[in-house]
Coordinates of C-alpha atoms in Angstrom, one line a residue:
M1 CA 125.8 201.0 7.4
L2 CA 127.4 204.2 8.5
E3 CA 126.7 205.8 5.2
L4 CA 123.0 204.9 5.4
V5 CA 122.6 206.2 8.9
V6 CA 124.4 209.5 8.0
K7 CA 122.0 210.1 5.2
A8 CA 119.0 209.4 7.4
N9 CA 120.4 211.8 10.0
G10 CA 120.9 214.4 7.4
F11 CA 117.2 214.3 6.7
L12 CA 116.0 214.0 10.3
W13 CA 118.4 216.6 11.7
G14 CA 117.7 219.0 8.9
I15 CA 115.0 221.6 9.1
L16 CA 112.4 219.1 10.6
L17 CA 113.8 218.5 14.1
I18 CA 115.2 222.0 14.4
I19 CA 111.7 223.4 13.8
L20 CA 110.2 220.8 16.1
L21 CA 112.6 221.3 19.0
C22 CA 113.3 225.0 18.8
G23 CA 109.7 225.8 17.7
T24 CA 108.2 224.0 20.6
G25 CA 110.7 225.6 23.0
I26 CA 109.9 229.1 21.6
M27 CA 106.1 228.4 21.9
F28 CA 106.4 227.3 25.5
T29 CA 108.7 230.2 26.3
F30 CA 106.2 232.8 25.1
R31 CA 103.1 231.0 26.4
L32 CA 104.8 230.6 29.8
K33 CA 106.0 234.2 29.7
F34 CA 109.7 233.3 29.8
I35 CA 109.4 231.1 32.8
Q36 CA 113.1 230.2 32.5
L37 CA 113.9 233.8 33.5
R38 CA 110.9 234.7 35.7
Q39 CA 111.1 231.5 37.9
F40 CA 114.9 230.8 37.6
S41 CA 115.7 231.8 41.2
T42 CA 112.7 229.9 42.5
G43 CA 113.8 226.8 40.7
C44 CA 117.3 227.1 42.2
K45 CA 115.9 227.5 45.7
L46 CA 113.7 224.4 45.2
L47 CA 116.6 222.3 43.9
F48 CA 119.1 223.1 46.6
K49 CA 116.5 223.1 49.4
D50 CA 116.0 219.4 48.7
F51 CA 119.7 218.6 48.4
S52 CA 120.7 215.5 50.3
F53 CA 123.3 212.7 50.0
N54 CA 121.0 210.3 52.0
G55 CA 117.4 210.8 51.0
A56 CA 114.4 208.9 52.2
K57 CA 113.9 205.3 50.8
S58 CA 110.6 204.5 49.3
E59 CA 109.0 201.1 48.9
N60 CA 106.6 202.0 46.0
G61 CA 109.0 203.3 43.4
E62 CA 108.8 207.0 44.5
M63 CA 111.8 209.2 44.8
T64 CA 112.5 212.4 46.8
P65 CA 112.5 215.5 44.5
F66 CA 116.3 215.6 44.8
Q67 CA 116.6 211.9 43.9
A68 CA 114.4 212.5 40.9
I69 CA 116.4 215.5 39.7
A70 CA 119.7 213.6 40.4
T71 CA 118.4 210.7 38.2
A72 CA 117.4 213.2 35.5
I73 CA 120.8 215.0 35.7
G74 CA 122.5 211.7 35.7
G75 CA 120.9 211.0 32.3
Q76 CA 121.7 214.5 31.1
V77 CA 125.3 214.9 32.2
G78 CA 127.2 212.2 30.4
T79 CA 129.3 211.7 27.3
G80 CA 127.5 214.6 25.7
N81 CA 129.2 217.0 28.0
L82 CA 132.7 215.9 27.1
A83 CA 132.8 213.8 23.9
G84 CA 129.6 215.4 22.6
A85 CA 130.9 219.0 23.0
A86 CA 134.2 218.0 21.3
T87 CA 132.4 216.3 18.4
A88 CA 130.2 219.3 17.9
L89 CA 133.2 221.6 17.8
I90 CA 134.9 219.5 15.2
S91 CA 131.8 218.8 13.0
G92 CA 130.0 222.1 13.4
G93 CA 132.8 224.4 14.4
P94 CA 132.9 226.7 17.4
G95 CA 129.6 228.2 16.3
A96 CA 127.8 225.0 17.2
I97 CA 128.2 225.9 20.9
F98 CA 126.2 229.1 20.3
W99 CA 123.3 227.0 18.8
M100 CA 123.6 224.7 21.8
W101 CA 123.0 227.7 24.0
V102 CA 120.0 228.8 22.0
S103 CA 118.4 225.3 21.9
A104 CA 119.1 224.9 25.7
F105 CA 117.6 228.3 26.6
F106 CA 114.3 227.4 24.8
G107 CA 114.6 223.8 25.9
M108 CA 114.4 224.9 29.6
S109 CA 110.7 225.8 29.0
T110 CA 110.2 222.5 27.1
I111 CA 111.6 220.4 29.9
Y112 CA 109.4 222.3 32.3
A113 CA 106.4 221.2 30.3
E114 CA 107.7 217.5 30.2
A115 CA 108.1 217.4 34.0
V116 CA 104.8 219.0 34.7
L117 CA 102.9 216.6 32.4
A118 CA 104.8 213.6 33.9
Q119 CA 103.7 214.6 37.4
E120 CA 100.2 215.4 36.3
Y121 CA 99.6 212.1 34.6
K122 CA 101.7 209.7 36.7
T123 CA 99.9 206.5 37.7
T124 CA 100.3 203.3 39.6
D125 CA 101.4 200.1 37.8
S126 CA 100.2 196.6 38.5
D127 CA 102.8 196.1 41.2
G128 CA 101.6 199.2 43.1
H129 CA 104.6 201.3 42.0
I130 CA 104.3 204.9 41.0
T131 CA 105.2 205.4 37.3
G132 CA 104.9 207.9 34.6
G133 CA 106.5 209.4 31.5
P134 CA 105.6 210.3 27.9
V135 CA 103.7 207.1 27.1
Y136 CA 101.2 208.0 29.8
Y137 CA 100.7 211.7 28.8
I138 CA 100.7 210.7 25.1
R139 CA 97.7 208.4 25.9
Q140 CA 96.0 211.3 27.7
A141 CA 96.6 213.7 24.7
F142 CA 95.2 211.2 22.2
K143 CA 92.5 208.8 23.1
G144 CA 91.9 205.6 21.1
T145 CA 94.1 203.8 18.5
F146 CA 96.2 206.8 17.5
G147 CA 97.3 207.4 21.1
K148 CA 98.1 203.8 21.6
V149 CA 100.2 203.7 18.4
L150 CA 102.0 206.9 19.2
A151 CA 102.8 205.8 22.7
G152 CA 104.0 202.4 21.5
A153 CA 106.2 204.0 18.9
F154 CA 107.8 206.3 21.5
A155 CA 108.4 203.3 23.9
V156 CA 110.2 201.4 21.1
F157 CA 112.3 204.4 20.1
I158 CA 113.4 205.2 23.6
I159 CA 114.4 201.6 24.4
L160 CA 116.5 201.6 21.2
A161 CA 117.8 205.2 21.6
L162 CA 118.8 205.1 25.2
G163 CA 118.7 201.6 26.6
F164 CA 120.7 200.2 23.7
M165 CA 122.3 202.7 21.3
G166 CA 122.7 205.5 23.9
N167 CA 124.4 203.2 26.4
M168 CA 126.7 202.0 23.6
V169 CA 127.8 205.6 23.2
Q170 CA 128.5 205.9 27.0
A171 CA 130.5 202.7 27.1
N172 CA 132.3 203.6 23.9
S173 CA 133.5 207.0 25.2
I174 CA 134.6 205.5 28.5
G175 CA 136.6 202.8 26.7
S176 CA 138.1 205.4 24.4
A177 CA 139.1 207.7 27.3
F178 CA 140.9 205.0 29.2
T179 CA 142.5 203.5 26.0
E180 CA 143.8 207.0 25.2
A181 CA 145.2 207.5 28.7
F182 CA 146.9 204.2 28.8
S183 CA 148.3 204.4 25.2
S184 CA 150.0 207.7 26.0
R185 CA 151.9 205.9 28.6
G186 CA 153.0 203.0 26.4
F187 CA 150.4 200.5 27.5
E188 CA 147.8 198.9 25.2
L189 CA 144.5 198.5 26.9
N190 CA 141.8 196.5 25.2
P191 CA 138.5 198.6 25.5
L192 CA 136.7 195.3 25.9
V193 CA 138.1 195.0 29.4
I194 CA 136.5 198.3 30.3
G195 CA 133.2 197.3 28.7
V196 CA 133.1 194.1 30.8
L197 CA 133.9 195.8 34.0
L198 CA 131.2 198.5 33.3
A199 CA 128.7 195.8 32.5
I200 CA 129.3 194.0 35.8
F201 CA 128.9 197.1 38.0
A202 CA 125.9 198.3 36.0
A203 CA 124.2 194.8 36.3
F204 CA 124.6 195.0 40.1
I205 CA 122.7 198.3 40.3
F206 CA 120.1 197.2 37.7
I207 CA 119.2 194.3 39.9
G208 CA 118.6 196.6 42.9
G209 CA 115.8 198.5 41.0
T210 CA 114.6 202.0 41.7
K211 CA 115.7 201.9 45.4
R212 CA 119.4 201.1 44.6
L213 CA 119.4 203.5 41.6
S214 CA 118.2 206.5 43.6
T215 CA 120.6 205.8 46.5
V216 CA 123.6 205.7 44.1
V217 CA 122.7 208.7 41.9
E218 CA 122.0 211.1 44.8
K219 CA 125.6 210.6 45.9
L220 CA 127.3 210.1 42.5
V221 CA 125.8 213.0 40.6
P222 CA 126.7 215.9 42.9
F223 CA 130.2 214.5 43.5
M224 CA 131.1 214.0 39.8
A225 CA 129.8 217.5 38.9
F226 CA 131.8 219.2 41.7
V227 CA 135.1 217.5 40.7
Y228 CA 134.7 218.3 37.0
I229 CA 133.7 221.9 37.6
I230 CA 136.6 222.5 40.0
G231 CA 139.1 221.0 37.5
S232 CA 137.7 222.9 34.6
I233 CA 137.8 226.2 36.4
I234 CA 141.4 225.7 37.3
L235 CA 142.2 225.1 33.6
L236 CA 140.3 228.2 32.5
V237 CA 142.1 230.4 35.1
M238 CA 145.4 229.1 33.7
N239 CA 144.3 230.1 30.2
I240 CA 142.3 233.2 31.2
A241 CA 144.1 235.4 28.6
N242 CA 142.7 233.1 25.8
L243 CA 139.1 233.0 27.0
P244 CA 137.9 236.3 25.4
A245 CA 139.1 235.1 22.0
A246 CA 137.4 231.7 22.5
I247 CA 134.1 233.3 23.3
K248 CA 134.4 235.6 20.3
M249 CA 135.1 232.6 18.1
I250 CA 131.8 231.0 19.2
F251 CA 129.7 234.0 18.3
V252 CA 131.5 234.8 15.0
C253 CA 131.4 231.1 13.8
A254 CA 127.7 230.8 14.7
F255 CA 126.9 233.2 11.8
K256 CA 130.0 233.2 9.6
P257 CA 132.1 230.1 10.1
E258 CA 134.4 230.8 7.1
A259 CA 135.5 234.1 8.8
V260 CA 137.5 232.1 11.3
L261 CA 137.8 228.6 9.9
G262 CA 138.2 229.4 6.2
G263 CA 136.2 228.0 3.4
A264 CA 138.3 224.9 3.2
A265 CA 136.9 223.7 6.5
G266 CA 133.6 223.1 4.7
I267 CA 131.6 224.1 7.8
T268 CA 128.5 226.3 7.1
I269 CA 125.9 227.8 9.3
R270 CA 123.7 224.8 8.6
E271 CA 126.3 222.4 10.0
A272 CA 126.8 224.7 13.0
I273 CA 123.1 224.7 13.8
R274 CA 122.6 221.0 13.0
Y275 CA 125.5 219.8 15.3
G276 CA 124.7 222.3 17.9
V277 CA 121.1 221.3 18.3
A278 CA 121.8 217.6 17.9
R279 CA 124.6 217.5 20.4
G280 CA 122.7 219.9 22.7
L281 CA 119.8 217.5 22.7
F282 CA 122.0 214.5 23.4
S283 CA 123.4 216.5 26.3
N284 CA 120.4 218.2 28.0
E285 CA 117.6 215.9 26.6
A286 CA 115.1 218.7 26.5
G287 CA 112.1 217.6 24.4
M288 CA 113.5 214.1 24.0
G289 CA 111.1 212.6 26.5
S290 CA 113.7 210.8 28.7
T291 CA 113.9 212.8 32.0
P292 CA 110.0 212.8 32.5
H293 CA 110.3 209.2 33.7
A294 CA 112.4 210.4 36.7
H295 CA 110.2 213.5 37.4
A296 CA 107.0 211.4 37.4
R297 CA 108.3 209.5 40.5
A298 CA 109.2 212.6 42.6
T299 CA 107.2 213.2 45.8
S300 CA 106.9 216.8 44.8
K301 CA 104.4 219.2 46.3
N302 CA 102.9 219.9 42.9
P303 CA 103.7 219.5 39.2
H304 CA 104.7 223.2 38.9
E305 CA 107.5 222.8 41.4
Q306 CA 109.0 219.7 39.8
G307 CA 108.9 221.5 36.5
L308 CA 111.0 224.3 37.9
R309 CA 113.5 221.8 39.2
A310 CA 113.7 220.2 35.8
M311 CA 114.3 223.6 34.2
I312 CA 117.4 224.1 36.3
S313 CA 118.8 220.7 35.3
V314 CA 119.1 222.0 31.7
F315 CA 120.9 225.1 32.9
I316 CA 123.4 223.0 35.0
D317 CA 124.0 220.5 32.1
T318 CA 124.5 223.0 29.2
F319 CA 125.3 226.4 30.6
I320 CA 127.7 225.2 33.2
I321 CA 129.2 221.7 32.5
L322 CA 129.1 221.6 28.7
N323 CA 130.4 225.2 28.5
L324 CA 133.3 224.3 30.7
T325 CA 134.3 221.6 28.2
A326 CA 133.9 223.9 25.2
F327 CA 135.8 226.7 26.7
S328 CA 138.6 224.4 27.9
I329 CA 139.1 223.1 24.3
L330 CA 138.9 226.5 22.7
S331 CA 141.1 228.3 25.2
T332 CA 143.9 225.8 25.0
G333 CA 143.9 225.7 21.2
V334 CA 143.8 221.9 21.0
I335 CA 141.0 222.0 18.4
S336 CA 143.7 222.1 15.7
T337 CA 145.3 218.8 16.8
G338 CA 143.1 216.7 14.6
K339 CA 141.8 214.7 17.6
T340 CA 138.0 214.3 18.1
G341 CA 135.6 213.1 20.7
T342 CA 136.9 212.2 24.2
A343 CA 140.5 212.4 23.0
L344 CA 140.1 216.1 22.2
A345 CA 138.8 216.9 25.6
Q346 CA 141.7 215.0 27.1
A347 CA 144.1 217.0 25.0
A348 CA 142.9 220.2 26.5
F349 CA 143.5 219.0 30.1
V350 CA 146.9 217.5 29.2
N351 CA 147.8 220.9 27.7
C352 CA 147.5 222.4 31.2
F353 CA 147.9 219.6 33.7
G354 CA 150.5 217.5 31.9
S355 CA 150.3 213.7 31.9
G356 CA 147.6 213.6 34.6
G357 CA 145.2 215.6 32.5
D358 CA 144.0 212.6 30.4
I359 CA 143.5 210.5 33.5
F360 CA 141.4 213.3 35.1
V361 CA 139.1 213.4 32.0
A362 CA 138.9 209.6 31.9
V363 CA 137.9 209.4 35.5
C364 CA 135.3 212.2 35.2
L365 CA 133.9 210.6 32.1
L366 CA 133.7 207.3 33.9
F367 CA 131.4 208.9 36.5
F368 CA 129.5 211.0 34.0
A369 CA 128.8 208.1 31.6
F370 CA 128.2 205.5 34.2
S371 CA 125.5 207.6 35.9
T372 CA 123.9 208.1 32.4
I373 CA 124.0 204.3 31.8
L374 CA 122.1 203.8 35.1
S375 CA 119.5 206.5 34.3
W376 CA 119.0 205.5 30.7
H377 CA 118.5 201.9 31.6
F378 CA 115.9 203.0 34.1
F379 CA 114.1 205.2 31.6
G380 CA 114.1 202.3 29.1
S381 CA 112.9 199.8 31.6
I382 CA 109.7 201.8 32.3
N383 CA 108.8 201.6 28.6
V384 CA 109.7 197.9 28.4
K385 CA 107.4 197.3 31.3
Y386 CA 104.7 199.4 29.6
L387 CA 105.0 197.3 26.4
F388 CA 105.7 193.8 27.6
G389 CA 105.2 193.6 31.4
E390 CA 107.4 193.2 34.4
K391 CA 109.0 189.8 33.3
A392 CA 110.5 191.4 30.2
V393 CA 112.5 193.9 32.3
K394 CA 115.1 191.2 33.2
I395 CA 115.6 190.3 29.6
Y396 CA 115.9 194.0 28.7
S397 CA 118.5 194.5 31.5
F398 CA 120.5 191.6 30.2
C399 CA 120.5 193.0 26.6
V400 CA 121.6 196.4 27.9
V401 CA 124.6 194.7 29.6
I402 CA 125.5 193.1 26.3
F403 CA 125.2 196.4 24.4
I404 CA 127.5 198.0 27.0
I405 CA 130.2 195.4 26.2
I406 CA 129.7 195.7 22.4
G407 CA 129.6 199.5 22.5
S408 CA 133.0 199.7 24.2
T409 CA 134.7 198.2 21.1
L410 CA 132.9 199.9 18.2
K411 CA 134.0 202.8 15.9
V412 CA 133.0 206.1 17.5
D413 CA 131.4 207.6 14.3
L414 CA 128.9 204.8 13.8
V415 CA 127.9 204.8 17.5
W416 CA 127.3 208.5 17.5
E417 CA 125.3 208.4 14.3
L418 CA 123.1 205.6 15.5
A419 CA 122.4 207.5 18.8
D420 CA 121.5 210.6 16.8
F421 CA 119.1 208.6 14.6
F422 CA 117.1 207.0 17.4
N423 CA 117.1 210.2 19.5
A424 CA 115.5 212.0 16.5
L425 CA 112.8 209.3 16.2
M426 CA 111.8 209.5 19.9
V427 CA 111.6 213.3 19.8
I428 CA 108.7 213.3 17.3
P429 CA 105.9 211.6 19.3
N430 CA 107.0 213.3 22.5
I431 CA 106.8 216.8 20.9
I432 CA 103.4 216.1 19.3
A433 CA 102.0 215.3 22.7
L434 CA 103.6 218.3 24.4
V435 CA 102.0 220.6 21.9
A436 CA 98.6 218.9 22.2
L437 CA 98.7 219.3 26.0
S438 CA 100.2 222.8 26.0
S439 CA 97.0 224.3 27.5
V440 CA 97.3 221.9 30.5
V441 CA 100.9 223.0 31.1
I442 CA 99.9 226.7 31.0
K443 CA 97.0 226.1 33.4
I444 CA 99.2 224.3 35.9
S445 CA 101.9 226.9 35.6
K446 CA 99.4 229.7 36.4
N447 CA 97.9 227.9 39.3
G448 CA 101.4 226.9 40.7
S449 CA 102.8 230.4 40.3
A450 CA 99.8 231.9 42.1
K451 CA 100.4 229.9 45.3

């Protein structure tokens, strides 16, 4: 099964998705006149102006702008920022980080477009709750049968990609992190125990719906980001002498991997780009169509403002948190240990903080991945409701709980490859709709910027 999925990913994550993702980002960047640079400070002001640990509680499925962005960042900042960065460094070499930066820079304009369209075409469901997301703007882009089929395909792909396979990745990484931490101390911990505990806590929040989700993420997301950032900065200060060489390695390996790694490593520019873009997407989700579900529910002043907030979420995810992981691994030199995934990130912190380093990473990953599980379940549930109605959401939630338990015990390679496969499939219908509605995005941007 692993061999088949790897072959499929080799095709999907070849030139096709690189062109779709980066090409769409480049198009929006130029048509929006480099909005990620022009409006960066405005986006930061909007984001932090709305900051609150105890936002208003809505009865109709809406969220405050900060709750929406916290839910979006909760989905973005997860396993991809720790295990994903480590996997990209091993599979694509240090140069993969450079291509993560490139895809994230252009992705900032893409995610702006996603949030704008989610706000513009949000609607009210049969229960009177505000809802929105790609299935709704896909139907606006393409009327008739084609729009229905494309929206339906996206809904199926996101349920599989995030609700099931993606949450298996999160559970798998948490289980691996705690297993590694305990085994280094001579204790054998069955990852199934971690999976069951995760499933129980997740089910409790699933039952509470949007209200409980927004209440949890607005507190959890800022806290987890702050703790990890402080710990990583301390590590980098301790290894400050190695940081310039680490940064140089990223740039050199982006264009000439063999100059640093040697030809025997078998890593080419193609691998660096492929893993950089793939892991970058898994981390910041720009163009994937997941975060628009949160942005649609924001009680934002206008679509333009929510788009700017969304833009900053990619910056926080990739240029701050993911970079901290990459620099930590490269500056400590643990990339040569042969470890991969979460264990590699833990090795970097153990190198500096001793035996407490792996526990620190395991706890941070627990918060990161658990917030992602909550957000991804929420994104998937909106599409389940779109396809099958409200009654199916409970069945879906039960299935997610089961996948969390299963995911905690699987081999990491298969889990990651399955996640990449379904992520790739959901990108395609979302990108098609974004391009088709690009003129709407440009118009809203002009009107919003003029105010």
